PDB file of C-alpha atoms in Angstrom:
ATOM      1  CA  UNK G   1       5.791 -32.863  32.108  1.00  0.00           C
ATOM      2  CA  UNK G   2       7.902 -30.296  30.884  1.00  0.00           C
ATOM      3  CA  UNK G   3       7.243 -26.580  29.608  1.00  0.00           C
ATOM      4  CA  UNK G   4       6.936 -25.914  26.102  1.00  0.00           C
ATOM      5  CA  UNK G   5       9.412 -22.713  25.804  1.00  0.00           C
ATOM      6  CA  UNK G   6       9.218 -20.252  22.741  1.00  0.00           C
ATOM      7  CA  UNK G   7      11.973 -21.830  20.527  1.00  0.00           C
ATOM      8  CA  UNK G   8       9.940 -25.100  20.740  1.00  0.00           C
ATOM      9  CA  UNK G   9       6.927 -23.513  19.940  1.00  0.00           C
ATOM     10  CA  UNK G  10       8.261 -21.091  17.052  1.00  0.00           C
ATOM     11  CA  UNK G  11       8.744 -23.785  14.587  1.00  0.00           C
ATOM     12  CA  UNK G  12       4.945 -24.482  14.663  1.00  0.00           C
ATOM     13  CA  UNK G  13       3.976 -21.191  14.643  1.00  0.00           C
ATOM     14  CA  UNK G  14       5.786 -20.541  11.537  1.00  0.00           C
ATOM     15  CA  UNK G  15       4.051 -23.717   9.734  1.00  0.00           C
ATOM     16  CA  UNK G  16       0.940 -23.101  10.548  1.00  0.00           C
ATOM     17  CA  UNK G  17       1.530 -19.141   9.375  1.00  0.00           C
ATOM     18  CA  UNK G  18       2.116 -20.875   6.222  1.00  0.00           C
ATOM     19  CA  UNK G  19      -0.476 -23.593   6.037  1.00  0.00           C
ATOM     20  CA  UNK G  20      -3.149 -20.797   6.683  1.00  0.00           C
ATOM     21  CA  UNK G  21      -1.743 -18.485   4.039  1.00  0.00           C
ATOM     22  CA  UNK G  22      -1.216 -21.188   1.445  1.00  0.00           C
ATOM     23  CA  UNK G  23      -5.063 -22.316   2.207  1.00  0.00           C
ATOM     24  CA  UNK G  24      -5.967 -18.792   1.626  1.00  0.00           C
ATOM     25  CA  UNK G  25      -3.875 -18.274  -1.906  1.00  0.00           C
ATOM     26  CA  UNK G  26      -5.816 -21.452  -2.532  1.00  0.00           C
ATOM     27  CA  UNK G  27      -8.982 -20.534  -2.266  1.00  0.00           C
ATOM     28  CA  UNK G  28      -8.574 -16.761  -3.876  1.00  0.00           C
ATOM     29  CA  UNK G  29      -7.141 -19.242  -6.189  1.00  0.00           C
ATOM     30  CA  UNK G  30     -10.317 -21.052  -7.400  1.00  0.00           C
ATOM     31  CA  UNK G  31     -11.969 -17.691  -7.063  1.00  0.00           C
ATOM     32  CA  UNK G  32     -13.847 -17.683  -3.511  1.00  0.00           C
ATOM     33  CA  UNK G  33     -14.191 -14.139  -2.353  1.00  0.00           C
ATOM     34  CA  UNK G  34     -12.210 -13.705   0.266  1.00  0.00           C
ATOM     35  CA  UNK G  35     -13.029 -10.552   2.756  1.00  0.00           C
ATOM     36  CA  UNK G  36     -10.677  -7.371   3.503  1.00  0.00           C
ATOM     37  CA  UNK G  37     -11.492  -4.637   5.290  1.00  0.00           C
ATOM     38  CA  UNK G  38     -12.072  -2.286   2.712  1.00  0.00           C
ATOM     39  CA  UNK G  39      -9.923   1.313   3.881  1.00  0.00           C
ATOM     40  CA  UNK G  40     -10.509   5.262   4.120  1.00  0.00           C
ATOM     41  CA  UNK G  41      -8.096   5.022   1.756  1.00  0.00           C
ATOM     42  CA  UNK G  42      -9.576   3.438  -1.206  1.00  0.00           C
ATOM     43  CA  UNK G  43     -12.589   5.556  -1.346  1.00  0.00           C
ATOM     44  CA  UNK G  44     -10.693   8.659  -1.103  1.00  0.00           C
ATOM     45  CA  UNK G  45      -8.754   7.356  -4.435  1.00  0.00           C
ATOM     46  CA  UNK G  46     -11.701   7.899  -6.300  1.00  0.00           C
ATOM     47  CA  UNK G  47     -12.305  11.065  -4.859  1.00  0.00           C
ATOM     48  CA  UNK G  48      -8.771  12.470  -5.391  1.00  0.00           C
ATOM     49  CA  UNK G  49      -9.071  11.435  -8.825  1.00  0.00           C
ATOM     50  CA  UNK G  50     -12.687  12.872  -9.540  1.00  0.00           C
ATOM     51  CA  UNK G  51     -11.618  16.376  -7.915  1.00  0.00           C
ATOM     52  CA  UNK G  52      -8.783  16.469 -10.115  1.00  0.00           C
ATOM     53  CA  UNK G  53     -10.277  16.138 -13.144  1.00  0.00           C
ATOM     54  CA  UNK G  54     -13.448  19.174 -12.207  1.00  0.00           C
ATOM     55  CA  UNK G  55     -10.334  21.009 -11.847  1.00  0.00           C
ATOM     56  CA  UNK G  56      -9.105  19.939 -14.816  1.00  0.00           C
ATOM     57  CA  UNK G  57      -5.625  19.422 -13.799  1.00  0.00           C
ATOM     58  CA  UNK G  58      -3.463  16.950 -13.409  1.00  0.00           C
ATOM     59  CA  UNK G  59      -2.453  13.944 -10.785  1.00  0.00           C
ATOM     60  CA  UNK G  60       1.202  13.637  -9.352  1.00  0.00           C
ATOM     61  CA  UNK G  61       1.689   9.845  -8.665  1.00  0.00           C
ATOM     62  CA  UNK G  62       5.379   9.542  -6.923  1.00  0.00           C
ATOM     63  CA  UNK G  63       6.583   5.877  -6.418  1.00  0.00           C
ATOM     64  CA  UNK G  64       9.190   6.578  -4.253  1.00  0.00           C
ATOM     65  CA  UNK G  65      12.600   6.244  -3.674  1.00  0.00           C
ATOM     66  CA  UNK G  66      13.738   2.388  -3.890  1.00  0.00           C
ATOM     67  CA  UNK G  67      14.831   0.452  -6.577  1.00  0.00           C
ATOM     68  CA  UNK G  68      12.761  -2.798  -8.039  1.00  0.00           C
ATOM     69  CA  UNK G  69      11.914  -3.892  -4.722  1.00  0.00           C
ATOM     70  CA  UNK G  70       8.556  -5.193  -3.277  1.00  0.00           C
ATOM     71  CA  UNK G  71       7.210  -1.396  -1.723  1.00  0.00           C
ATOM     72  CA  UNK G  72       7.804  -0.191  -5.227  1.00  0.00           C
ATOM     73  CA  UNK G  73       5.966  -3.247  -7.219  1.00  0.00           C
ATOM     74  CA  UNK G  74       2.658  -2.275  -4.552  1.00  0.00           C
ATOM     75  CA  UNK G  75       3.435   0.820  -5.485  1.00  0.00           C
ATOM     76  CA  UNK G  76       3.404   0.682  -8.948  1.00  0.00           C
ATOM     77  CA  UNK G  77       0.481  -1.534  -8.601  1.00  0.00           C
ATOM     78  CA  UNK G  78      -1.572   0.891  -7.254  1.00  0.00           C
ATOM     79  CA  UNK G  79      -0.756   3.527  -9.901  1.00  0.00           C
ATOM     80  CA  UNK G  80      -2.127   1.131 -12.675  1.00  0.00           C
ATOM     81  CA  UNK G  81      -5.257   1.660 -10.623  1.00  0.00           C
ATOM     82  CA  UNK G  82      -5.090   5.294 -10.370  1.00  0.00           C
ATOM     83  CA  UNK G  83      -4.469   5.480 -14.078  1.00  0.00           C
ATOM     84  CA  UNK G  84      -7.387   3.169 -14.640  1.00  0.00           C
ATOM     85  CA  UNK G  85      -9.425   5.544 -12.817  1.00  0.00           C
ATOM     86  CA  UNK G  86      -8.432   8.594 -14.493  1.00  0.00           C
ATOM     87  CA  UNK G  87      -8.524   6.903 -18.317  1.00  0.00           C
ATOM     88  CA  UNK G  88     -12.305   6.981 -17.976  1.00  0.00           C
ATOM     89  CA  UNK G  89     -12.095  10.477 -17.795  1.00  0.00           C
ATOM     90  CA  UNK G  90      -9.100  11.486 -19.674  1.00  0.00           C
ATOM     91  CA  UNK G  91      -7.134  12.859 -16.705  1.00  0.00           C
ATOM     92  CA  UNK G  92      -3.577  13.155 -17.137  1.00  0.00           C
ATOM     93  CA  UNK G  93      -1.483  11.113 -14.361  1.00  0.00           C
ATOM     94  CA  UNK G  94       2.353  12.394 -14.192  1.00  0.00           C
ATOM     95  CA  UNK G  95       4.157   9.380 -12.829  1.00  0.00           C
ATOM     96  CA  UNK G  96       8.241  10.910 -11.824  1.00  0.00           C
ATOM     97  CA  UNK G  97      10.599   8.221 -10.670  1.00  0.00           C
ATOM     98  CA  UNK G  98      14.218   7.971  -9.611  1.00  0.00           C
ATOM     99  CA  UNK G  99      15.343   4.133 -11.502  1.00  0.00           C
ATOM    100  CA  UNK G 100      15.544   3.908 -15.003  1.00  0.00           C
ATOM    101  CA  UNK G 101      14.292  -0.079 -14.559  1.00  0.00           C
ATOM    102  CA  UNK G 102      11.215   1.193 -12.542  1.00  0.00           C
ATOM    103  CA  UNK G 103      10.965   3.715 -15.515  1.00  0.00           C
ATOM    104  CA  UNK G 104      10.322   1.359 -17.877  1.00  0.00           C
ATOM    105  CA  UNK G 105       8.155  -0.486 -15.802  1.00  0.00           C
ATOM    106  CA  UNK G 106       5.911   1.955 -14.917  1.00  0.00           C
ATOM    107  CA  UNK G 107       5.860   3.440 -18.297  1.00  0.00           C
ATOM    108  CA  UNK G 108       4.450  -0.195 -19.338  1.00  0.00           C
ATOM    109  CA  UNK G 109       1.537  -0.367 -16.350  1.00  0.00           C
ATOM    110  CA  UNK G 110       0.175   2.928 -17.286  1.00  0.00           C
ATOM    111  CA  UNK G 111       0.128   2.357 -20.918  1.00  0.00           C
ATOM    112  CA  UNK G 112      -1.785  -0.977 -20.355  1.00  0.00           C
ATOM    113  CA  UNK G 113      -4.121   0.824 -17.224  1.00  0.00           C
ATOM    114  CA  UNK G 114      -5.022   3.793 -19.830  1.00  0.00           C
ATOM    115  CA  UNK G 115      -6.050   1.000 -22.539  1.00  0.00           C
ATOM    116  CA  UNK G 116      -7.825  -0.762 -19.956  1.00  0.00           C
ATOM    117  CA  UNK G 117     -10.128   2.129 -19.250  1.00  0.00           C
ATOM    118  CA  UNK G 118     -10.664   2.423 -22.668  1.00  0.00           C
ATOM    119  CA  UNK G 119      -8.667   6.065 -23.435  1.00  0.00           C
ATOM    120  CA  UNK G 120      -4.997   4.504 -24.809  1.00  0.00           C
ATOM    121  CA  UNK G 121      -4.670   7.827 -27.194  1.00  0.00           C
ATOM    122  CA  UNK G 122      -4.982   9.492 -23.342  1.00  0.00           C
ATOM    123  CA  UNK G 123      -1.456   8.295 -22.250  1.00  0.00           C
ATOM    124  CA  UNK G 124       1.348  10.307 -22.824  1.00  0.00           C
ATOM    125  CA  UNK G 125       4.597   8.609 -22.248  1.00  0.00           C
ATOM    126  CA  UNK G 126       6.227  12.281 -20.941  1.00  0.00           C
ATOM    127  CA  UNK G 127       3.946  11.800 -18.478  1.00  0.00           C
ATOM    128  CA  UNK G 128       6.336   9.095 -16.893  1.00  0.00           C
ATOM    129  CA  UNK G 129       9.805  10.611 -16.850  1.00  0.00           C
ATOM    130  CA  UNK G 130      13.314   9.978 -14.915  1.00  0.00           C
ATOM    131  CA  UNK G 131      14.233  12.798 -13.059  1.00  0.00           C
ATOM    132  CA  UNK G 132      17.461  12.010 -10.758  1.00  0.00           C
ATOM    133  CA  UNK G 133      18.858   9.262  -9.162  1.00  0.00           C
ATOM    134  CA  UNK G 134      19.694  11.864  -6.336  1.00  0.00           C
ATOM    135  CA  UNK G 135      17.599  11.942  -2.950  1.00  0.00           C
ATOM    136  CA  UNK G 136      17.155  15.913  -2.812  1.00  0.00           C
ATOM    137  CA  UNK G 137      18.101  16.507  -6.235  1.00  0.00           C
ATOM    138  CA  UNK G 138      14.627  14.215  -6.842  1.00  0.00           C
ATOM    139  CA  UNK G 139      12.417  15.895  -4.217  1.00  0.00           C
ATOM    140  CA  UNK G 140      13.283  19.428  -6.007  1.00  0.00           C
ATOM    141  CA  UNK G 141      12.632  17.930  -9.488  1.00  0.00           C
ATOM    142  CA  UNK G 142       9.357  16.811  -7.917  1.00  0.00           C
ATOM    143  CA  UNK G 143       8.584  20.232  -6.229  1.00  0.00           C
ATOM    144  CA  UNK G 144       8.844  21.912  -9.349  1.00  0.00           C
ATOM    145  CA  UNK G 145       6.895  19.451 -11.633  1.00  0.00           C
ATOM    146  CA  UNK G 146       3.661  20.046  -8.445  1.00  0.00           C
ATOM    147  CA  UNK G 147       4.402  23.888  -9.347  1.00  0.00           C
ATOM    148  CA  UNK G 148       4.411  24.128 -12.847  1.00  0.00           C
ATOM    149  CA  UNK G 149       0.952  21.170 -13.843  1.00  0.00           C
ATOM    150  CA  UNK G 150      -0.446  22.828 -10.748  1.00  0.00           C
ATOM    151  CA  UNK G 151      -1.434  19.470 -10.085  1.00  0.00           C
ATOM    152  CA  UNK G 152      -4.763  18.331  -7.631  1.00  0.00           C
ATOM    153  CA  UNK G 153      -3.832  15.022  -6.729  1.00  0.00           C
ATOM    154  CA  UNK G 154      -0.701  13.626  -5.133  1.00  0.00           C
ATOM    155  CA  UNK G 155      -0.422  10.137  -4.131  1.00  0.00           C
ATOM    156  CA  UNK G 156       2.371   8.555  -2.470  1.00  0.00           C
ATOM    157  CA  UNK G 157       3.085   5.538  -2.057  1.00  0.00           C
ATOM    158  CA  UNK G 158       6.623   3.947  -1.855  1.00  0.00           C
ATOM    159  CA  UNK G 159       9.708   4.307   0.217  1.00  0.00           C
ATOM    160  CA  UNK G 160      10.314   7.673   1.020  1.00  0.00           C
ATOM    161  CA  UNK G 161      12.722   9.148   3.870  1.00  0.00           C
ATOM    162  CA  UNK G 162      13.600  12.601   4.301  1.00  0.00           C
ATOM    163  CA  UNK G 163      12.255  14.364   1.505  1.00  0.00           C
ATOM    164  CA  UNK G 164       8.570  13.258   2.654  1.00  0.00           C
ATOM    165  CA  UNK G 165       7.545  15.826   4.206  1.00  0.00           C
ATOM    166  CA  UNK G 166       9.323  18.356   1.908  1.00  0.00           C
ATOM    167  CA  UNK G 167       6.875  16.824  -0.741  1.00  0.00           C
ATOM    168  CA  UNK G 168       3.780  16.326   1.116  1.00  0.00           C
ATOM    169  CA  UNK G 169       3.971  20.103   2.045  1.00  0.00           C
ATOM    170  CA  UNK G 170       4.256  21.383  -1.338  1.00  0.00           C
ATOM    171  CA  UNK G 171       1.295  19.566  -2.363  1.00  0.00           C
ATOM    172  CA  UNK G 172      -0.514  21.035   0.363  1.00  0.00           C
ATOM    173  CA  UNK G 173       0.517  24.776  -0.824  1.00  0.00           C
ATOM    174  CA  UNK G 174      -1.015  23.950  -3.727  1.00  0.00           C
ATOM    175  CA  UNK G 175      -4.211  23.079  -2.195  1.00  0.00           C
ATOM    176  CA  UNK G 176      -4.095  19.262  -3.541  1.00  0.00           C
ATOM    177  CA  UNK G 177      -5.660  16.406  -2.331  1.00  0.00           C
ATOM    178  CA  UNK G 178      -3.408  13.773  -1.100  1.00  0.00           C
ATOM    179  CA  UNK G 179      -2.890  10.320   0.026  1.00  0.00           C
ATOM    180  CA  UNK G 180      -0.118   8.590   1.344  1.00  0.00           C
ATOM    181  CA  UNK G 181       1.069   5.073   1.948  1.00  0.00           C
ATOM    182  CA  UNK G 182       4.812   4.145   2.914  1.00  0.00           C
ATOM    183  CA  UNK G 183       6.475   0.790   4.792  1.00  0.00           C
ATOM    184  CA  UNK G 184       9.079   3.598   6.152  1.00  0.00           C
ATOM    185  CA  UNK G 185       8.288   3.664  10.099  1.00  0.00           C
ATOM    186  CA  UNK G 186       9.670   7.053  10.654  1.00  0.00           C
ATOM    187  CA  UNK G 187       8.124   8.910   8.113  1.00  0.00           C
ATOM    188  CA  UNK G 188       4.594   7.962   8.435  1.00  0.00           C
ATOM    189  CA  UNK G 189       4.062  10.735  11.368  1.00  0.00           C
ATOM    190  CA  UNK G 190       4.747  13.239   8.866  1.00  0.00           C
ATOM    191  CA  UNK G 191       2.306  12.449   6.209  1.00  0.00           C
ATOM    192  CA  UNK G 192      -0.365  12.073   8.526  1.00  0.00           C
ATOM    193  CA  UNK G 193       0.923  15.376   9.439  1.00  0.00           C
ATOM    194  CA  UNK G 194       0.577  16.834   5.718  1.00  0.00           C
ATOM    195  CA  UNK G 195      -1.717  14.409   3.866  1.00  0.00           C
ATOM    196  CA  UNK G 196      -5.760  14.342   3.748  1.00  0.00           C
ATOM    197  CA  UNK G 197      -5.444  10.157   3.687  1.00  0.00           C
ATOM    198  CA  UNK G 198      -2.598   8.241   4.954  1.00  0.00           C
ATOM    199  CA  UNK G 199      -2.434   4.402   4.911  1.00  0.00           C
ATOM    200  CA  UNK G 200      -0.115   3.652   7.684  1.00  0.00           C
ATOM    201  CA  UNK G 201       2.190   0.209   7.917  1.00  0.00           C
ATOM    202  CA  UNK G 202       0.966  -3.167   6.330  1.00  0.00           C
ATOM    203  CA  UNK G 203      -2.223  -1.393   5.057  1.00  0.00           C
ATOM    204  CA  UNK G 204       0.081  -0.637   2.550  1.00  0.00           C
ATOM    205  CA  UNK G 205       0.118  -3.955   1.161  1.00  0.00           C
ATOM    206  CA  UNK G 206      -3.622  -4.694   2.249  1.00  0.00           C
ATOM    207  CA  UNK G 207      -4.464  -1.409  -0.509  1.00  0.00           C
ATOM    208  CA  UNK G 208      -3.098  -3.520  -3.046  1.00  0.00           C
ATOM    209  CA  UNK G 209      -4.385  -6.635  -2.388  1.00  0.00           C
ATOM    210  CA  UNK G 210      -7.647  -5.151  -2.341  1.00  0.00           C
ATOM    211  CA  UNK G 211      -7.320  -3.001  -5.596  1.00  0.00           C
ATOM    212  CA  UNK G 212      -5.834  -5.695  -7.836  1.00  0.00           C
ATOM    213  CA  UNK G 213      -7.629  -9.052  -6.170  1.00  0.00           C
ATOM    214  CA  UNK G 214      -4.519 -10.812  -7.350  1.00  0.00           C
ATOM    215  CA  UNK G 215      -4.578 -14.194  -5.363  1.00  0.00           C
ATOM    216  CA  UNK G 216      -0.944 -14.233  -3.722  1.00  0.00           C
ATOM    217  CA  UNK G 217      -1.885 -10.855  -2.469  1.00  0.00           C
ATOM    218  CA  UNK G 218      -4.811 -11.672  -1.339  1.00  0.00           C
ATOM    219  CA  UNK G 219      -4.710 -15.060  -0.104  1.00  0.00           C
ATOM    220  CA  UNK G 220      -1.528 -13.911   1.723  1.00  0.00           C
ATOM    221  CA  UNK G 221      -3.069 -10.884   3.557  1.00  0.00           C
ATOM    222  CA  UNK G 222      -6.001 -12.834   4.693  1.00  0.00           C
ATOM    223  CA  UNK G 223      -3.837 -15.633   6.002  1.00  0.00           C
ATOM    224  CA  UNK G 224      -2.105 -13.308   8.121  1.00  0.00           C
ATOM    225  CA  UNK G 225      -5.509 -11.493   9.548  1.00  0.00           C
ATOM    226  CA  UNK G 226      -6.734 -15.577  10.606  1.00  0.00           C
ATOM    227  CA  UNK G 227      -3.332 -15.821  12.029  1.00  0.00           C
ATOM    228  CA  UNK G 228      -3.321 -13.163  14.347  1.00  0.00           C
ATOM    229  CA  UNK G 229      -7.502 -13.269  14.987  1.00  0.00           C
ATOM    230  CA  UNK G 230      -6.016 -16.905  16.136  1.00  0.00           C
ATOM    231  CA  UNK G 231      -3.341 -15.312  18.033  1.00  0.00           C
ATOM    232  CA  UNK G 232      -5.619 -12.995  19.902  1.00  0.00           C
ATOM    233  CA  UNK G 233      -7.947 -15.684  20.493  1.00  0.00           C
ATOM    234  CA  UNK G 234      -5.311 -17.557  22.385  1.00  0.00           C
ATOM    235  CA  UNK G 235      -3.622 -15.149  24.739  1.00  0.00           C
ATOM    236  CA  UNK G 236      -6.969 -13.875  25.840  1.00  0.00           C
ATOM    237  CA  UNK G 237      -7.378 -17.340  26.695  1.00  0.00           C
ATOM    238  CA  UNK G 238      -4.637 -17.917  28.136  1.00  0.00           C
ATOM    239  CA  UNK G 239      -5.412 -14.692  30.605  1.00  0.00           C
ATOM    240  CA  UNK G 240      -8.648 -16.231  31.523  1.00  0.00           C
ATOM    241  CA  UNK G 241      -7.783 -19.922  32.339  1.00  0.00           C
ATOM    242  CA  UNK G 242      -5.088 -17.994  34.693  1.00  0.00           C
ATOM    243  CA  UNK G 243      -7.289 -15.824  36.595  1.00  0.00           C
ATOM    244  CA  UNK G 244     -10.705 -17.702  36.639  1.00  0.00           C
ATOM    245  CA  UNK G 245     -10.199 -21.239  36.092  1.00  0.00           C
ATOM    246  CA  UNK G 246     -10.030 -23.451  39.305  1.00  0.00           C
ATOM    247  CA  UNK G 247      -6.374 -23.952  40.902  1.00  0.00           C
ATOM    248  CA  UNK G 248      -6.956 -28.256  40.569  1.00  0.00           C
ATOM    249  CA  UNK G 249      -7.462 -27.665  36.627  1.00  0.00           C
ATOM    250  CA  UNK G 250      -4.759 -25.116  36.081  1.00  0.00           C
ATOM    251  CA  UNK G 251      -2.258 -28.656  37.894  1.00  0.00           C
ATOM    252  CA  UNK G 252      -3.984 -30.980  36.239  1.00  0.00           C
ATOM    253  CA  UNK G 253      -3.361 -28.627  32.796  1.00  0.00           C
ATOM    254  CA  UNK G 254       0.587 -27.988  33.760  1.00  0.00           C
ATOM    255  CA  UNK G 255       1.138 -31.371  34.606  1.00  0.00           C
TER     256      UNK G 255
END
């Protein structure tokens, strides 16, 4: 019999990646509860927020640097739930950006996240402003907007390259509180480095699965745990039928 090599077997791995996640949109679908671990992270969301507004300043939310792309829509996501957080207690949330399209969408989340926690005369649409389409030119627009609202809170969340650490230093000058979540590989050692909370690679997309519930997200996310729980399951498995099981069953398996 022969071996099943990896570009046989690749093809099945790949359906049944996305049989598992399509059963799992399903059923976050018809409203099952499906579990995710819940992060550091989240908790310390409401804390950041809560400090900030004892203080009675203000919360820096920076999406990062990418256009409409998928980092920025989590992104973005999780700023409507900042902003939902902060409308209960009438906490400003200063929102710079470096797109005019991602502008106007994140304009449009926080005025509907601020009416959802019931203060819409609490959004200011300054709040959300267009500072450069310029890498550094952005950071030191940034830098200067931490200075001057002496803000509490940064969060970060996005695609960010060199100016991340540049930023996440500032904010801890000023004494904030901040938490940080990026896909960018290399610059997650330096906001561990600089931040209080850092979510580090596909948490980031786990944070906003778990904040918003929404059923792709979440379906999608949980698919992908069962997947590699599965995965797990099998080469540990494997390991054990070589070492321990009987050399007659390990012929009679290969054939």
């Amino acid at each position: 019999m022969e071996h099943a090599d990896w570009s046989t077997l690749y093809p099945w791995l790949v359906w049944a990646l996305t049989i598992v996640i399509g059963v799992g949109i399903l059923l976050a679908s018809l409203g099952k509860q499906l579990h995710i671990r819940r992060l550091p992270a989240i908790d310390a969301i409401e804390e950041a927020v809560g400090r900030a507004t004892e203080m009675g300043r203000p919360i820096l939310f920076v999406p990062g640097l990418a256009d409409v792309d998928v980092p920025t829509f989590q992104a973005i996501a999780i700023a409507g739930h900042v902003a939902r957080l902060a409308a209960r207690y009438r906490t400003r949330v200063l929102m710079p950006v470096t797109n005019t399209v991602v502008l106007t969408m994140a304009e449009q989340v926080l005025r509907e996240a601020y009416a959802e926690g019931g203060a819409p005369q609490a959004f200011r649409a300054e709040d959300v402003r267009f500072l450069s389409g310029d890498q550094f030119a952005f950071a030191s627009g940034v830098v200067g907007l931490m200075n001057r609202e002496q803000v509490a809170a940064n969060f970060f969340f996005g695609v960010f390259a060199a100016e991340s650490l540049i930023l996440a230093e500032t904010g801890q000058t000023l004494g904030a509180i901040q938490i940080a979540g990026t896909p960018s590989t290399l610059q997650i050692p330096f906001f561990i480095a600089a931040c209080d909370f850092t979510v580090i690679g596909e948490e980031y997309y786990a944070v906003t699965a778990y904040l918003t519930r929404e059923a792709i997200l979440l379906g999608s996310v949980w698919g992908q745990d069962i997947c590699r729980i599965a995965l797990a399951a099998l080469i540990l498995g494997t390991t054990v039928a070589q070492h321990w099981l009987p050399s007659s069953v390990m012929k009679f398996l290969k054939g």
